[in-house]
Short mmCIF file of N, CA and C in Angstrom, two decimals:
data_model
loop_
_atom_site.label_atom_id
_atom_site.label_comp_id
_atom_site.label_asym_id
_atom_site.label_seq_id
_atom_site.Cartn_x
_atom_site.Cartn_y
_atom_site.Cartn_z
N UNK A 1 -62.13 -30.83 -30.36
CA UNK A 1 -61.05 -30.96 -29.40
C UNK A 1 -60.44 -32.35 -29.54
N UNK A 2 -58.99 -32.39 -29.55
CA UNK A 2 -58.25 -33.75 -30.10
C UNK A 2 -57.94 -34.62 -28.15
N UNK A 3 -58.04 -35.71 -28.46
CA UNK A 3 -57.50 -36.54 -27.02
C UNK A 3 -56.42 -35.97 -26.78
N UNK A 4 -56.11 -36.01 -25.65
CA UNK A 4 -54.32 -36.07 -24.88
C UNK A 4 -53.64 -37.69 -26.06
N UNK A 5 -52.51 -37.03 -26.71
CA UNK A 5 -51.67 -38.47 -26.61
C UNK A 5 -50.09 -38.22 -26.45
N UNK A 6 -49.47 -39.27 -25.38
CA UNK A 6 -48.50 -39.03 -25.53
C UNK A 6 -47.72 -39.39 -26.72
N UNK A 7 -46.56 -39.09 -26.08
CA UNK A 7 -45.49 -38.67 -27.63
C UNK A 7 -44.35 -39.80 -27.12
N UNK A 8 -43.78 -40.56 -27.90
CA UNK A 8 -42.30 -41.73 -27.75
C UNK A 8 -41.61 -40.53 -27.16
N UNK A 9 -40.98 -41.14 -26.39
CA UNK A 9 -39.44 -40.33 -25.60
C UNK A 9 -38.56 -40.47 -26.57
N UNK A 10 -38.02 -39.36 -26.99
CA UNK A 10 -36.91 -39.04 -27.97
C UNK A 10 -35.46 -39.29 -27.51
N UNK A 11 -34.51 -39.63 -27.91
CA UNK A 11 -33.34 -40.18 -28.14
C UNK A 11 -32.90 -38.72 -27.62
N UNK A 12 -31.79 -38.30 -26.64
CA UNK A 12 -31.29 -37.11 -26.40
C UNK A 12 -29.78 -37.41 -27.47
N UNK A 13 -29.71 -36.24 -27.99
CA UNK A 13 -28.51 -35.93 -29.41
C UNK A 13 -27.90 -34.84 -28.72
N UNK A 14 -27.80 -34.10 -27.91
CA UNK A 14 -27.13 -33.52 -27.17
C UNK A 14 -26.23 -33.84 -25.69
N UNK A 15 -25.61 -33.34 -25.12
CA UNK A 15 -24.82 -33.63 -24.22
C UNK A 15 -25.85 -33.22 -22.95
N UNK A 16 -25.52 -34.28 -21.81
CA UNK A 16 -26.10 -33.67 -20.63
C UNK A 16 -26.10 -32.30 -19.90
N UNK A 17 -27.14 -31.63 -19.15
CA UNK A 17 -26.90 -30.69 -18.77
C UNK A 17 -26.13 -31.08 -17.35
N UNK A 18 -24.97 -29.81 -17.37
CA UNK A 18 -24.44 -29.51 -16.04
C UNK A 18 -24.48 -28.29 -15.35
N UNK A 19 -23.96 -27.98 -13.95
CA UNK A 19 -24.48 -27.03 -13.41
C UNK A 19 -23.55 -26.05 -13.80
N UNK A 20 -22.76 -25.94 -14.48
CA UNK A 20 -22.43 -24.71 -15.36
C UNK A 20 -23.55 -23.47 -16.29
N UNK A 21 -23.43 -22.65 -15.60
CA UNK A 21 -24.50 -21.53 -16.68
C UNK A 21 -23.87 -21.31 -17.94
N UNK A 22 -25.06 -20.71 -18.61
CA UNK A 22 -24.93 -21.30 -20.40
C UNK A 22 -24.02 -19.64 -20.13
N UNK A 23 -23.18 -20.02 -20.86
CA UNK A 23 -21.85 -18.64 -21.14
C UNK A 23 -22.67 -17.24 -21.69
N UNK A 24 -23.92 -17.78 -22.57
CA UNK A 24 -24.47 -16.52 -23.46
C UNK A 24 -25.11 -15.90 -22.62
N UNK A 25 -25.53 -16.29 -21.09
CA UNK A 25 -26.71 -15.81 -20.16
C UNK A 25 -26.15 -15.46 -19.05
N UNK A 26 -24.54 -15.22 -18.83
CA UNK A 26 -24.15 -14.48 -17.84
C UNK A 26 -24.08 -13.03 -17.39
N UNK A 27 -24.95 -12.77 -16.65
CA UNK A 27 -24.51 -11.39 -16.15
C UNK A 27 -23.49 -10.69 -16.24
N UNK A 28 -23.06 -9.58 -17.01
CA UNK A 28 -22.20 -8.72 -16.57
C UNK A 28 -22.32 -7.73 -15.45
N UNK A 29 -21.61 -7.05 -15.40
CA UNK A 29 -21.09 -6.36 -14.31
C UNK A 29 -22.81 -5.62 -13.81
N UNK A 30 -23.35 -5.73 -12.55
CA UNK A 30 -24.54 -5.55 -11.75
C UNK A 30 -24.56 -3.38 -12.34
N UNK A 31 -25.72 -3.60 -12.54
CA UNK A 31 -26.35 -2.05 -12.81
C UNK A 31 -27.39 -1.55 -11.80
N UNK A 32 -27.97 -0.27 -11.54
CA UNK A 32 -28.67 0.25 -11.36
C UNK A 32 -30.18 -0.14 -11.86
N UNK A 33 -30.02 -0.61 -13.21
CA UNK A 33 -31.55 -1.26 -13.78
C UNK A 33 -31.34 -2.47 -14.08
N UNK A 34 -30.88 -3.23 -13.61
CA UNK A 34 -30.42 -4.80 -14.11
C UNK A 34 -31.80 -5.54 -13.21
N UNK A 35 -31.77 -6.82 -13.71
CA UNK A 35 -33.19 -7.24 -13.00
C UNK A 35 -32.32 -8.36 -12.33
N UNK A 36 -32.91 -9.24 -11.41
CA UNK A 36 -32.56 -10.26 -10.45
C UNK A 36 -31.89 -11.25 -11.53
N UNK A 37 -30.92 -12.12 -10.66
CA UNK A 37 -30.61 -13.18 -11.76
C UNK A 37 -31.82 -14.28 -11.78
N UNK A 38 -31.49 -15.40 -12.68
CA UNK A 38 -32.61 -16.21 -13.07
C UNK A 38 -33.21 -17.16 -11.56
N UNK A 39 -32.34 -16.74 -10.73
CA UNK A 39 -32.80 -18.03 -9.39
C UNK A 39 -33.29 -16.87 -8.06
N UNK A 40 -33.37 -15.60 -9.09
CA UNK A 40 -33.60 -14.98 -7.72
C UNK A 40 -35.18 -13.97 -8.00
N UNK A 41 -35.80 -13.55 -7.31
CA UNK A 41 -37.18 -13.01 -6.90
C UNK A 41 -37.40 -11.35 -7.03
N UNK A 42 -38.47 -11.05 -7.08
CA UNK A 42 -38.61 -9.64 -7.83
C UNK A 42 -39.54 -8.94 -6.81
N UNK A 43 -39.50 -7.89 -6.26
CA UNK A 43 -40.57 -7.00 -5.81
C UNK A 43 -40.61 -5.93 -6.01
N UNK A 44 -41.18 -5.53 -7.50
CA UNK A 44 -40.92 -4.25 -8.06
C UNK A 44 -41.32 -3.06 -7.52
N UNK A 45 -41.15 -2.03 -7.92
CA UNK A 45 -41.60 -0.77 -7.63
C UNK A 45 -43.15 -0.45 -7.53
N UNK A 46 -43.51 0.20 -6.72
CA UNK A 46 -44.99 0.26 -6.74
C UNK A 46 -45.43 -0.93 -5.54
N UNK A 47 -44.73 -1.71 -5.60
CA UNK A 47 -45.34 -3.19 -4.94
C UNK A 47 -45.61 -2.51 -3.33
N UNK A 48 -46.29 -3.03 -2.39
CA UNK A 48 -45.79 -2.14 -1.02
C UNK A 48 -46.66 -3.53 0.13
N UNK A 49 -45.83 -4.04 0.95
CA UNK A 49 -46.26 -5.19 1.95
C UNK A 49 -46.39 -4.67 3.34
N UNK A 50 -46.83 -4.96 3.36
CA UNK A 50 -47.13 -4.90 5.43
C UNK A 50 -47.05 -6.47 6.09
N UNK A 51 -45.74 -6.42 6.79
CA UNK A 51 -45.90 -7.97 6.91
C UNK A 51 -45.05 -8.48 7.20
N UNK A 52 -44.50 -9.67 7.16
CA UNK A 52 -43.44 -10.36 6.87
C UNK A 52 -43.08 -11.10 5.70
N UNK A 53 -41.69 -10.96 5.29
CA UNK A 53 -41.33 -11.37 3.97
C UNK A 53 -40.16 -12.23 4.81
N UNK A 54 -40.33 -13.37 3.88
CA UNK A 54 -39.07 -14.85 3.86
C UNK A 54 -38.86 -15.09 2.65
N UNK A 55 -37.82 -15.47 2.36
CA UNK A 55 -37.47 -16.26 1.00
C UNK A 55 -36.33 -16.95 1.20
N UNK A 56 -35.95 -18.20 0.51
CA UNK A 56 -34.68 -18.83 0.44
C UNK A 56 -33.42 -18.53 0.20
N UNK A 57 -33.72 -18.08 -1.32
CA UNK A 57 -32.26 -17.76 -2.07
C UNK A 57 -31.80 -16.55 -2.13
N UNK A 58 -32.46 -15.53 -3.13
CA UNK A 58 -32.36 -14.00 -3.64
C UNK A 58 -33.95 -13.47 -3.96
N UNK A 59 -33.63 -12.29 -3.55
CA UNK A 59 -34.81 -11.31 -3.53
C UNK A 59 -33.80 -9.96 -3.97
N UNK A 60 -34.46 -9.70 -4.48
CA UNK A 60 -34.77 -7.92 -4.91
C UNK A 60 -36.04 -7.30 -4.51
N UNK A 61 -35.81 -6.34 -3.78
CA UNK A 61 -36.93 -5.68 -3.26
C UNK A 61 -36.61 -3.88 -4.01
N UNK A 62 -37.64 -3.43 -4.78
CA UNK A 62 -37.70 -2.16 -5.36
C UNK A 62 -38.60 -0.97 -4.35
N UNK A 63 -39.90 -2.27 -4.29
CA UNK A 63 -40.95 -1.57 -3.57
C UNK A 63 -40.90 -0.90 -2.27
N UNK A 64 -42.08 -1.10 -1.51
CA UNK A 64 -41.88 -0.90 -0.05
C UNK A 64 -41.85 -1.96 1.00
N UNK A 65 -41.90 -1.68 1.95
CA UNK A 65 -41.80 -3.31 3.12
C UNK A 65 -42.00 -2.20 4.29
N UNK A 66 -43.07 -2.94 4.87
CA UNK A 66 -43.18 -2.46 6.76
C UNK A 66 -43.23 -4.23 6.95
N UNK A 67 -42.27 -4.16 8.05
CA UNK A 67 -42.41 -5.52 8.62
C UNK A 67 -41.26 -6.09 8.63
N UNK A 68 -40.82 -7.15 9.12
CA UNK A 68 -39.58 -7.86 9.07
C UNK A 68 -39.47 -8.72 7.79
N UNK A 69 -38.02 -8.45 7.67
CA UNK A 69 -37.59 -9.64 6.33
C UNK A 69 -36.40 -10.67 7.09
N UNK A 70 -36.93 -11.59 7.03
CA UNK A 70 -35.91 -13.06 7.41
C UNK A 70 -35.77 -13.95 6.21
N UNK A 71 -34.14 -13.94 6.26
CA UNK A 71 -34.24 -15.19 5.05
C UNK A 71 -32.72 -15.43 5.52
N UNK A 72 -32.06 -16.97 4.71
CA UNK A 72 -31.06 -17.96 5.07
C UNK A 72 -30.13 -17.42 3.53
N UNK A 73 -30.69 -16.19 2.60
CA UNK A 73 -30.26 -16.01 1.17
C UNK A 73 -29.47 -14.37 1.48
N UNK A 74 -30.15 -13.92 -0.06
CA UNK A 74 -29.01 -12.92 -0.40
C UNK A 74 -30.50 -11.51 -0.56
N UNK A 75 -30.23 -10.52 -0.42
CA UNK A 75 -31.07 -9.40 -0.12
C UNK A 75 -30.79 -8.26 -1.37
N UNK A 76 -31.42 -7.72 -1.68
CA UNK A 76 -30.71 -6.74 -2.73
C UNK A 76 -31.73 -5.59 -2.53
N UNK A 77 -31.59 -4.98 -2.11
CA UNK A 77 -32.79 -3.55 -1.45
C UNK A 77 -32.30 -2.41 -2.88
N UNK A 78 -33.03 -2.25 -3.46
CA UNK A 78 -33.00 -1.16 -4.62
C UNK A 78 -33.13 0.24 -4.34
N UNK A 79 -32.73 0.80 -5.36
CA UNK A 79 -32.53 2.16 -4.97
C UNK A 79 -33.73 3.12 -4.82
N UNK A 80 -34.99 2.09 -5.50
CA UNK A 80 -36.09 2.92 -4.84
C UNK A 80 -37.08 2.36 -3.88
N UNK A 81 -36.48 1.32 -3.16
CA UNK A 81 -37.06 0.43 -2.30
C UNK A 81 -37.15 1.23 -0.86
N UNK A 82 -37.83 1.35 -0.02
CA UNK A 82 -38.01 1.63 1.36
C UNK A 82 -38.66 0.76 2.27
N UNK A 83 -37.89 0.30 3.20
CA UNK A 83 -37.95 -0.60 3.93
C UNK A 83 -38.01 -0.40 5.46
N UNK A 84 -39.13 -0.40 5.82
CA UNK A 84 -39.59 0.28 7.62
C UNK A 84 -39.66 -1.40 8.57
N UNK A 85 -38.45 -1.82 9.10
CA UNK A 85 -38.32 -2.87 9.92
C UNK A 85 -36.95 -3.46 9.79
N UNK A 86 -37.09 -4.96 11.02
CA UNK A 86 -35.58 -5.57 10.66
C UNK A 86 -35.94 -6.39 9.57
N UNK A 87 -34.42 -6.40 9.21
CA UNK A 87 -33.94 -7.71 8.22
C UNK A 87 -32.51 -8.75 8.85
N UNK A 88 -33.07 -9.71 8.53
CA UNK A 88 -32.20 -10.44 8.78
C UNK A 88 -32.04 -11.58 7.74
N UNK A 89 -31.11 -11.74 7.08
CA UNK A 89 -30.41 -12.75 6.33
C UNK A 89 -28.55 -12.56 6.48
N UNK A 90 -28.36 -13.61 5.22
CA UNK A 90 -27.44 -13.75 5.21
C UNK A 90 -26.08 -13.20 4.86
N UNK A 91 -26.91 -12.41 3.22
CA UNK A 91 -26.17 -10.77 3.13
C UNK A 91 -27.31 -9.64 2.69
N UNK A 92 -26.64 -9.10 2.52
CA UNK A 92 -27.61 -7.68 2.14
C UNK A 92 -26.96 -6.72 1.81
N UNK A 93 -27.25 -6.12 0.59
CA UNK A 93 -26.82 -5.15 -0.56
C UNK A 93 -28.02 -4.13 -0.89
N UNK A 94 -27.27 -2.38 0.51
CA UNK A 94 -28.50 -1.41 0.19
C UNK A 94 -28.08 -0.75 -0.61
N UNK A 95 -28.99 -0.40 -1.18
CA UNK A 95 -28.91 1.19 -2.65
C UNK A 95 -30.27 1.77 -2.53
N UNK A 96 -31.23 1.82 -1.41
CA UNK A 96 -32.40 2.28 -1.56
C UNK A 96 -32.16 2.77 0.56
N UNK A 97 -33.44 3.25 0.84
CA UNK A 97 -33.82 3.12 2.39
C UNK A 97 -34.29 2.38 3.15
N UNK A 98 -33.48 2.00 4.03
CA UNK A 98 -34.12 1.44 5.40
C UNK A 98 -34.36 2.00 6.32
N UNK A 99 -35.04 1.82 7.55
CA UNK A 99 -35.65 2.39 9.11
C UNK A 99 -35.60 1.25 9.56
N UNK A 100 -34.53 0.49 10.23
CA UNK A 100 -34.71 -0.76 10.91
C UNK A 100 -33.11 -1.33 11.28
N UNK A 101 -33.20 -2.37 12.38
CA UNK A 101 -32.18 -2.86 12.49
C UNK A 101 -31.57 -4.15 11.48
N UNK A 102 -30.39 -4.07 10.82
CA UNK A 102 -30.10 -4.92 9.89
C UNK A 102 -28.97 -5.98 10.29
N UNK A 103 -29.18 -7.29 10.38
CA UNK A 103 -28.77 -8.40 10.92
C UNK A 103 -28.19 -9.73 10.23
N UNK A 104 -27.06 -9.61 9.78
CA UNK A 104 -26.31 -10.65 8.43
C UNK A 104 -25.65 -11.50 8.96
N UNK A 105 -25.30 -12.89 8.57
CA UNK A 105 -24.62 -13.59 8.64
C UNK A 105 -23.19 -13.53 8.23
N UNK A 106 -23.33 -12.81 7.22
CA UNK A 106 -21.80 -12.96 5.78
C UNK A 106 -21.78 -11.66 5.96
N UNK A 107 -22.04 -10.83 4.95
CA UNK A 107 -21.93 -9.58 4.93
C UNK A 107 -22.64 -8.50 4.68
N UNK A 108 -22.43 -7.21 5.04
CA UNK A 108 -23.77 -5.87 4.32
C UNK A 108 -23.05 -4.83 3.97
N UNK A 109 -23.34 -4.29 2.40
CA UNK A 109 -22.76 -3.50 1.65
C UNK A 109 -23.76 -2.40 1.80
N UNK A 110 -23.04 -0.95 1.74
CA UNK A 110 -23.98 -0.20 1.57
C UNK A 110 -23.69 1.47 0.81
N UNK A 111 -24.53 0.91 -0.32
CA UNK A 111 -23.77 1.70 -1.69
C UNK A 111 -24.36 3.35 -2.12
N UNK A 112 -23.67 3.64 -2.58
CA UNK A 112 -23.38 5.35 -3.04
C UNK A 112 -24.90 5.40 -3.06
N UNK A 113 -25.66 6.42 -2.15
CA UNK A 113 -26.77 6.96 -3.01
C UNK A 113 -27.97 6.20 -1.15
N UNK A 114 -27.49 5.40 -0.85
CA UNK A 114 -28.29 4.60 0.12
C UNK A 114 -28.77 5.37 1.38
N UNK A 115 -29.80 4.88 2.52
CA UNK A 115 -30.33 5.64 3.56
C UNK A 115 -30.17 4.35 4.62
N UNK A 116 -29.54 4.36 5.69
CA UNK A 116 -29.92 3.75 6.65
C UNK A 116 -29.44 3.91 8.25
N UNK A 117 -31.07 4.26 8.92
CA UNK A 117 -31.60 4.77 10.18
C UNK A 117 -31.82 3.63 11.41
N UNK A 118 -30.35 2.96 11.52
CA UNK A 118 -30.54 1.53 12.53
C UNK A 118 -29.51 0.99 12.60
N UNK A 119 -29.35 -0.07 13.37
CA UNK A 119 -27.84 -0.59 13.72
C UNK A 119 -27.60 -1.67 12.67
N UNK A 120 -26.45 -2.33 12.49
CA UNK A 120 -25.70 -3.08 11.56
C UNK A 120 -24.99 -4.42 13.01
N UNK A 121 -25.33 -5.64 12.73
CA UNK A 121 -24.53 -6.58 12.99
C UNK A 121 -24.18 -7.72 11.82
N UNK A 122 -22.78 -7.28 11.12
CA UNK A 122 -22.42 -8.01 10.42
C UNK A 122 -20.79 -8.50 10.76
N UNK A 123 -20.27 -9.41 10.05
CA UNK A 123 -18.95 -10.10 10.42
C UNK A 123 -18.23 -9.27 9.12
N UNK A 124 -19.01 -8.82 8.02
CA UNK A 124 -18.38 -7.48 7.51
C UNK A 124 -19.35 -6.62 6.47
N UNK A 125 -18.40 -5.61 6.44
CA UNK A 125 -19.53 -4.54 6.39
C UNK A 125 -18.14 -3.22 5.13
N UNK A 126 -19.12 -3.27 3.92
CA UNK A 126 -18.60 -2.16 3.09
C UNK A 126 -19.66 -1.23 2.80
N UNK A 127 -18.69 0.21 2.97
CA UNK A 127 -19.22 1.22 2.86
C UNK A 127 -18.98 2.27 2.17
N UNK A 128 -19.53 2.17 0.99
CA UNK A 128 -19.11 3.44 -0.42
C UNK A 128 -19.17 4.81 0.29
N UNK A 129 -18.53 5.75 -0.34
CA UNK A 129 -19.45 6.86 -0.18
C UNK A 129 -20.57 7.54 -0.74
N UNK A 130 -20.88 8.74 -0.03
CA UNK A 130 -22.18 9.11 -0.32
C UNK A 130 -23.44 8.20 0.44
N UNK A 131 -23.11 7.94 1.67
CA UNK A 131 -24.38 6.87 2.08
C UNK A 131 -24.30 7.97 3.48
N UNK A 132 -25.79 7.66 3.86
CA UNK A 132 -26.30 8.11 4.88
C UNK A 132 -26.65 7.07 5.77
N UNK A 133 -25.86 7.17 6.98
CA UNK A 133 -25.62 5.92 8.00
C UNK A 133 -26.32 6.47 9.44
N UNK A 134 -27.24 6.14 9.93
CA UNK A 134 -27.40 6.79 11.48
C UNK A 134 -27.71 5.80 11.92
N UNK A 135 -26.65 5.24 13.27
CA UNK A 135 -26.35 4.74 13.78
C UNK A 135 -25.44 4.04 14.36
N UNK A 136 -25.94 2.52 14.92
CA UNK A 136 -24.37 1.37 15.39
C UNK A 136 -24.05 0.66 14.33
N UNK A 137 -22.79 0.25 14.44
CA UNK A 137 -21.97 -0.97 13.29
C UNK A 137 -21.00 -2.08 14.91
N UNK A 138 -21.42 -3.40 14.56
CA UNK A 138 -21.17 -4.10 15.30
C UNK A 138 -20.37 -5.20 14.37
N UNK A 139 -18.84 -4.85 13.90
CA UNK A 139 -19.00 -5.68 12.71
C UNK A 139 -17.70 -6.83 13.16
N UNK A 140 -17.52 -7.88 12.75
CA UNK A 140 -16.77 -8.93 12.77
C UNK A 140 -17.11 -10.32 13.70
N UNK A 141 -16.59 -10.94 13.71
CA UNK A 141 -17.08 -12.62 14.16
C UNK A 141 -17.49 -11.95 15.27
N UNK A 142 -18.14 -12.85 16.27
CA UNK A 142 -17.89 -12.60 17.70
C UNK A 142 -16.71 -13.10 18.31
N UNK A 143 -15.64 -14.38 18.11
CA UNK A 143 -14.66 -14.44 18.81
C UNK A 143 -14.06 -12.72 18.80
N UNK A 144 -14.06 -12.23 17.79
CA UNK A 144 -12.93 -10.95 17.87
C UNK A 144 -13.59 -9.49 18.39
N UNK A 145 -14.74 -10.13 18.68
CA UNK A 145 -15.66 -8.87 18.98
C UNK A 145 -15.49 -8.48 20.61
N UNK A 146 -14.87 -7.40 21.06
CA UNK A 146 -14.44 -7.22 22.98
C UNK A 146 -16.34 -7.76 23.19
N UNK A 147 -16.01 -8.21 25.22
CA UNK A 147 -17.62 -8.76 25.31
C UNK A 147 -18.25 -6.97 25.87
#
């Protein structure tokens, strides 16, 4: 087994990085099997929590969830994800089932093929068809909302 040695700091020959994404690693247009982008979180299929789930940024959830989800980020509920509780973040994008009340800051989309059994308070709210909706929609700021 050889010692640890460090190595001279090399001369950078390239240009600094900026917060521009590298052009070759952009997402095209969002799919049905596309996986999370690089800053965002995975809970695949099969996975199944009892609990509470938080996260910061982005989540994809495939699996299951009993329990509340709170987060200050972006939600992406998959089309084979089932989800028994509230959520609350900032947006949220269904294509799978929920059983719970859903609670956004920005906005909640809810796309061709989706299940959801609970009320909606968002400031906006799109709705494809083909979705199965039971329930309330409480949608826009509150200044414009009657009390």
């Amino acid at each position: 087994m050889q010692p640890f040695t460090r190595f001279a700091s090399r001369e950078r020959t390239e240009p600094p990085q900026t917060n521009r994404p590298d052009p070759s690693v952009i997402p095209g247009p969002f799919n049905r099997t596309s996986m999370p982008t690089q800053s965002g979180a995975l809970l695949s299929r099969g996975v199944s929590i009892k609990g509470s789930v938080k996260f910061l940024n982005e989540l994809l959830i495939d699996g299951e969830v009993e329990g509340t989800i709170d987060s200050t980020g972006t939600l992406t509920i998959g089309e084979h994800a089932r989800i028994r509780g509230e959520i609350r973040t900032k947006s949220v994008n269904v294509r799978g089932t929920v059983e719970g009340n859903i609670f956004v800051t920005e906005g909640c989309e809810l796309q061709a093929g989706c299940t959801l059994h609970g009320d909606i308070e968002a400031p906006r709210l799109m709705v494809d068809e083909n979705v199965t909706f039971r329930g309330n929609a409480k949608v826009g700021t509150g200044r414009s909302l009657p009390a």
